[in-house]
Amino acid sequence: PGTTQDILQMPRDGPEIRALRGSRIGKIFQEPMTSLSPLHTIGNQVSESLQIHTPMARVERKAQAEEMLSLVGFPNPKRAYDMYPFELSGGLRQRAMIAMALICRPALLIADEPTTALDVTIQAQILQLLRELQTKLNMAMLLITHDLGVVANVADEVVVMYHGEIMEAGPVEAIFRRPGHPYLKGLMAAVPHFDLKPGE
């Protein structure tokens, strides 16, 4: 507290970076079915970060995990705590992943393609949930996506990367109004437009 440290200067597997991962930085992975363990209950997986980063009694961990499951939209968090991933729909599995990432109340949430493999309705619900949680928990969010519709609806600032290098960066409206790099122009041209006239 009170000091700054360059995260890039920390050893990759050192104690400092391990203390940040999961506690100050949360991550939502692309595919919840392969990211969640099929052998452990949802409650066990959500409370695991608390066990690692915030020592507390098992009863307290369970209560906090159930509270987080409720916060991310599980209709019956007590029941969900004892369920396994295969018993949940795709949308609820993704909500479980969000609960795991947020259980320690991180300052930064990294969401890597959080709506992959979800239908459009569930995608919209998950994105809305992330925006609400970002405000409620007062955290920054880094959203990684190739979906320009998601970017337009969720992002404030955009960084366009191509082959691992930053091509453009700025406010979302400015980037979309005046795309400079051919890669971004190509992505925008590939998005279907339903207001086109015949021949356009």
mmCIF file of C-alpha atoms in Angstrom:
data_model
loop_
_atom_site.group_PDB
_atom_site.id
_atom_site.type_symbol
_atom_site.label_atom_id
_atom_site.label_comp_id
_atom_site.label_asym_id
_atom_site.label_seq_id
_atom_site.Cartn_x
_atom_site.Cartn_y
_atom_site.Cartn_z
ATOM 1 C CA PRO A 1 0.000 0.000 0.000
ATOM 2 C CA GLY A 2 1.226 3.454 -0.919
ATOM 3 C CA THR A 3 3.918 2.210 -3.311
ATOM 4 C CA THR A 4 3.801 1.400 -7.004
ATOM 5 C CA GLN A 5 5.505 -1.496 -8.683
ATOM 6 C CA ASP A 6 5.915 -2.390 -12.342
ATOM 7 C CA ILE A 7 4.127 -5.699 -12.840
ATOM 8 C CA LEU A 8 6.409 -6.507 -15.799
ATOM 9 C CA GLN A 9 9.422 -6.436 -13.470
ATOM 10 C CA MET A 10 7.967 -9.099 -11.180
ATOM 11 C CA PRO A 11 9.157 -12.703 -11.602
ATOM 12 C CA ARG A 12 6.487 -14.645 -13.523
ATOM 13 C CA ASP A 13 5.905 -17.197 -10.795
ATOM 14 C CA GLY A 14 7.105 -15.136 -7.857
ATOM 15 C CA PRO A 15 5.050 -14.569 -4.700
ATOM 16 C CA GLU A 16 4.192 -10.967 -5.680
ATOM 17 C CA ILE A 17 2.498 -11.944 -8.955
ATOM 18 C CA ARG A 18 0.749 -14.914 -7.319
ATOM 19 C CA ALA A 19 -0.648 -12.571 -4.664
ATOM 20 C CA LEU A 20 -2.080 -10.327 -7.413
ATOM 21 C CA ARG A 21 -3.630 -13.114 -9.504
ATOM 22 C CA GLY A 22 -7.021 -14.031 -8.172
ATOM 23 C CA SER A 23 -7.083 -11.358 -5.477
ATOM 24 C CA ARG A 24 -6.417 -7.978 -7.149
ATOM 25 C CA ILE A 25 -6.783 -9.270 -10.719
ATOM 26 C CA GLY A 26 -9.655 -11.587 -11.685
ATOM 27 C CA LYS A 27 -9.981 -13.412 -15.013
ATOM 28 C CA ILE A 28 -12.926 -14.879 -16.879
ATOM 29 C CA PHE A 29 -11.807 -17.521 -19.366
ATOM 30 C CA GLN A 30 -13.287 -18.143 -22.821
ATOM 31 C CA GLU A 31 -14.992 -21.494 -22.406
ATOM 32 C CA PRO A 32 -16.520 -22.242 -18.997
ATOM 33 C CA MET A 33 -17.100 -25.949 -19.679
ATOM 34 C CA THR A 34 -13.364 -26.550 -20.109
ATOM 35 C CA SER A 35 -12.314 -23.986 -17.476
ATOM 36 C CA LEU A 36 -14.482 -25.384 -14.681
ATOM 37 C CA SER A 37 -13.447 -28.642 -13.037
ATOM 38 C CA PRO A 38 -16.055 -31.376 -13.626
ATOM 39 C CA LEU A 39 -14.990 -33.035 -10.348
ATOM 40 C CA HIS A 40 -15.718 -30.148 -7.980
ATOM 41 C CA THR A 41 -18.927 -28.370 -7.082
ATOM 42 C CA ILE A 42 -19.533 -24.790 -8.191
ATOM 43 C CA GLY A 43 -19.369 -23.639 -4.576
ATOM 44 C CA ASN A 44 -16.034 -25.346 -4.027
ATOM 45 C CA GLN A 45 -14.581 -23.691 -7.129
ATOM 46 C CA VAL A 46 -15.936 -20.229 -6.312
ATOM 47 C CA SER A 47 -14.665 -20.333 -2.720
ATOM 48 C CA GLU A 48 -11.209 -21.684 -3.661
ATOM 49 C CA SER A 49 -9.779 -18.190 -4.269
ATOM 50 C CA LEU A 50 -10.960 -17.106 -0.834
ATOM 51 C CA GLN A 51 -9.219 -20.113 0.674
ATOM 52 C CA ILE A 52 -5.961 -19.121 -1.060
ATOM 53 C CA HIS A 53 -6.052 -15.323 -0.678
ATOM 54 C CA THR A 54 -8.263 -14.551 2.330
ATOM 55 C CA PRO A 55 -7.938 -16.947 5.256
ATOM 56 C CA MET A 56 -11.329 -17.439 6.923
ATOM 57 C CA ALA A 57 -13.514 -20.174 8.383
ATOM 58 C CA ARG A 58 -15.193 -22.614 5.977
ATOM 59 C CA VAL A 59 -18.669 -21.417 7.025
ATOM 60 C CA GLU A 60 -17.728 -17.820 6.212
ATOM 61 C CA ARG A 61 -16.249 -18.856 2.838
ATOM 62 C CA LYS A 62 -19.461 -20.684 1.982
ATOM 63 C CA ALA A 63 -21.593 -17.674 2.943
ATOM 64 C CA GLN A 64 -19.452 -15.337 0.802
ATOM 65 C CA ALA A 65 -19.548 -17.750 -2.154
ATOM 66 C CA GLU A 66 -23.355 -18.000 -1.933
ATOM 67 C CA GLU A 67 -23.589 -14.204 -1.728
ATOM 68 C CA MET A 68 -21.448 -13.889 -4.879
ATOM 69 C CA LEU A 69 -23.520 -16.534 -6.701
ATOM 70 C CA SER A 70 -26.587 -14.470 -5.860
ATOM 71 C CA LEU A 71 -24.875 -11.268 -7.041
ATOM 72 C CA VAL A 72 -24.089 -12.785 -10.465
ATOM 73 C CA GLY A 73 -27.693 -13.897 -10.942
ATOM 74 C CA PHE A 74 -28.123 -17.468 -9.682
ATOM 75 C CA PRO A 75 -31.810 -17.784 -8.725
ATOM 76 C CA ASN A 76 -31.034 -20.270 -5.918
ATOM 77 C CA PRO A 77 -27.412 -19.756 -4.770
ATOM 78 C CA LYS A 78 -27.608 -22.271 -1.898
ATOM 79 C CA ARG A 79 -28.626 -25.021 -4.333
ATOM 80 C CA ALA A 80 -26.112 -23.862 -6.973
ATOM 81 C CA TYR A 81 -23.301 -24.082 -4.399
ATOM 82 C CA ASP A 82 -23.622 -27.897 -4.365
ATOM 83 C CA MET A 83 -24.130 -28.368 -8.115
ATOM 84 C CA TYR A 84 -21.563 -29.544 -10.666
ATOM 85 C CA PRO A 85 -20.812 -27.704 -13.936
ATOM 86 C CA PHE A 86 -22.558 -30.337 -16.110
ATOM 87 C CA GLU A 87 -25.808 -29.604 -14.250
ATOM 88 C CA LEU A 88 -25.819 -25.955 -15.372
ATOM 89 C CA SER A 89 -26.788 -24.268 -18.633
ATOM 90 C CA GLY A 90 -24.123 -22.408 -20.632
ATOM 91 C CA GLY A 91 -25.297 -19.069 -19.269
ATOM 92 C CA LEU A 92 -25.170 -20.253 -15.649
ATOM 93 C CA ARG A 93 -21.726 -21.786 -16.170
ATOM 94 C CA GLN A 94 -20.515 -18.405 -17.408
ATOM 95 C CA ARG A 95 -22.082 -16.745 -14.352
ATOM 96 C CA ALA A 96 -20.188 -19.255 -12.178
ATOM 97 C CA MET A 97 -16.951 -18.227 -13.934
ATOM 98 C CA ILE A 98 -17.758 -14.579 -13.225
ATOM 99 C CA ALA A 99 -18.405 -15.412 -9.552
ATOM 100 C CA MET A 100 -15.025 -17.181 -9.359
ATOM 101 C CA ALA A 101 -13.259 -14.169 -10.872
ATOM 102 C CA LEU A 102 -14.966 -11.658 -8.563
ATOM 103 C CA ILE A 103 -15.079 -13.492 -5.229
ATOM 104 C CA CYS A 104 -12.011 -11.604 -3.907
ATOM 105 C CA ARG A 105 -13.373 -8.262 -5.210
ATOM 106 C CA PRO A 106 -10.503 -7.527 -7.631
ATOM 107 C CA ALA A 107 -9.542 -4.040 -8.804
ATOM 108 C CA LEU A 108 -9.224 -5.337 -12.392
ATOM 109 C CA LEU A 109 -11.317 -7.942 -14.207
ATOM 110 C CA ILE A 110 -9.882 -9.441 -17.404
ATOM 111 C CA ALA A 111 -12.721 -10.898 -19.485
ATOM 112 C CA ASP A 112 -11.388 -13.011 -22.373
ATOM 113 C CA GLU A 113 -14.207 -13.493 -24.919
ATOM 114 C CA PRO A 114 -16.762 -13.880 -22.095
ATOM 115 C CA THR A 115 -19.688 -14.501 -24.453
ATOM 116 C CA THR A 116 -18.133 -17.115 -26.756
ATOM 117 C CA ALA A 117 -20.476 -20.045 -27.525
ATOM 118 C CA LEU A 118 -23.492 -18.351 -25.923
ATOM 119 C CA ASP A 119 -26.638 -17.509 -27.855
ATOM 120 C CA VAL A 120 -27.355 -13.837 -28.573
ATOM 121 C CA THR A 121 -29.905 -13.397 -25.765
ATOM 122 C CA ILE A 122 -27.596 -14.900 -23.129
ATOM 123 C CA GLN A 123 -24.667 -12.857 -24.537
ATOM 124 C CA ALA A 124 -26.616 -9.647 -23.955
ATOM 125 C CA GLN A 125 -27.506 -10.730 -20.398
ATOM 126 C CA ILE A 126 -23.875 -11.566 -19.550
ATOM 127 C CA LEU A 127 -22.580 -8.267 -20.967
ATOM 128 C CA GLN A 128 -25.242 -6.331 -19.047
ATOM 129 C CA LEU A 129 -24.298 -8.231 -15.881
ATOM 130 C CA LEU A 130 -20.608 -7.380 -16.360
ATOM 131 C CA ARG A 131 -21.408 -3.670 -16.759
ATOM 132 C CA GLU A 132 -23.586 -3.700 -13.633
ATOM 133 C CA LEU A 133 -20.943 -5.538 -11.599
ATOM 134 C CA GLN A 134 -18.215 -3.192 -12.845
ATOM 135 C CA THR A 135 -20.169 -0.243 -11.445
ATOM 136 C CA LYS A 136 -21.319 -1.997 -8.263
ATOM 137 C CA LEU A 137 -17.848 -3.329 -7.358
ATOM 138 C CA ASN A 138 -16.004 -0.223 -8.618
ATOM 139 C CA MET A 139 -13.514 -2.175 -10.725
ATOM 140 C CA ALA A 140 -11.779 -1.702 -14.048
ATOM 141 C CA MET A 141 -12.534 -4.196 -16.816
ATOM 142 C CA LEU A 142 -10.298 -5.283 -19.684
ATOM 143 C CA LEU A 143 -12.511 -6.976 -22.281
ATOM 144 C CA ILE A 144 -10.783 -9.065 -24.950
ATOM 145 C CA THR A 145 -13.007 -9.706 -27.965
ATOM 146 C CA HIS A 146 -13.123 -9.846 -31.745
ATOM 147 C CA ASP A 147 -16.839 -8.936 -31.735
ATOM 148 C CA LEU A 148 -17.164 -5.283 -32.761
ATOM 149 C CA GLY A 149 -20.806 -5.229 -31.656
ATOM 150 C CA VAL A 150 -19.691 -6.086 -28.125
ATOM 151 C CA VAL A 151 -16.977 -3.416 -28.301
ATOM 152 C CA ALA A 152 -19.447 -0.760 -29.479
ATOM 153 C CA ASN A 153 -21.922 -1.551 -26.686
ATOM 154 C CA VAL A 154 -19.575 -2.133 -23.759
ATOM 155 C CA ALA A 155 -16.252 -0.329 -24.204
ATOM 156 C CA ASP A 156 -15.306 3.227 -23.310
ATOM 157 C CA GLU A 157 -11.757 2.973 -24.671
ATOM 158 C CA VAL A 158 -10.542 0.624 -27.424
ATOM 159 C CA VAL A 159 -7.139 -0.813 -28.291
ATOM 160 C CA VAL A 160 -6.959 -2.554 -31.686
ATOM 161 C CA MET A 161 -4.249 -5.216 -31.881
ATOM 162 C CA TYR A 162 -2.947 -7.008 -34.942
ATOM 163 C CA HIS A 163 -0.248 -9.712 -34.765
ATOM 164 C CA GLY A 164 0.426 -8.800 -31.134
ATOM 165 C CA GLU A 165 1.018 -5.109 -31.821
ATOM 166 C CA ILE A 166 -1.169 -2.108 -31.033
ATOM 167 C CA MET A 167 -2.447 -0.524 -34.243
ATOM 168 C CA GLU A 168 -4.940 2.002 -32.858
ATOM 169 C CA ALA A 169 -6.096 3.216 -29.465
ATOM 170 C CA GLY A 170 -8.614 5.770 -28.254
ATOM 171 C CA PRO A 171 -12.229 6.417 -27.276
ATOM 172 C CA VAL A 172 -14.647 3.929 -28.843
ATOM 173 C CA GLU A 173 -16.588 6.548 -30.835
ATOM 174 C CA ALA A 174 -13.454 8.094 -32.342
ATOM 175 C CA ILE A 175 -12.024 4.697 -33.304
ATOM 176 C CA PHE A 176 -15.264 3.581 -34.976
ATOM 177 C CA ARG A 177 -15.866 6.894 -36.754
ATOM 178 C CA ARG A 178 -12.361 7.160 -38.214
ATOM 179 C CA PRO A 179 -10.707 3.736 -38.417
ATOM 180 C CA GLY A 180 -7.140 4.161 -39.620
ATOM 181 C CA HIS A 181 -5.619 0.694 -39.860
ATOM 182 C CA PRO A 182 -6.621 -1.644 -42.729
ATOM 183 C CA TYR A 183 -7.238 -4.470 -40.227
ATOM 184 C CA LEU A 184 -9.887 -2.460 -38.367
ATOM 185 C CA LYS A 185 -11.388 -1.242 -41.636
ATOM 186 C CA GLY A 186 -11.653 -4.880 -42.755
ATOM 187 C CA LEU A 187 -13.301 -5.924 -39.482
ATOM 188 C CA MET A 188 -15.811 -3.108 -39.764
ATOM 189 C CA ALA A 189 -16.561 -3.923 -43.394
ATOM 190 C CA ALA A 190 -17.298 -7.540 -42.378
ATOM 191 C CA VAL A 191 -20.028 -6.499 -39.913
ATOM 192 C CA PRO A 192 -23.463 -6.917 -41.553
ATOM 193 C CA HIS A 193 -25.395 -3.672 -42.043
ATOM 194 C CA PHE A 194 -29.153 -4.044 -42.262
ATOM 195 C CA ASP A 195 -29.863 -0.479 -43.361
ATOM 196 C CA LEU A 196 -28.129 -0.805 -46.751
ATOM 197 C CA LYS A 197 -30.019 -0.115 -49.941
ATOM 198 C CA PRO A 198 -29.945 -2.616 -52.852
ATOM 199 C CA GLY A 199 -26.555 -2.605 -54.597
ATOM 200 C CA GLU A 200 -24.620 -1.193 -51.610
#
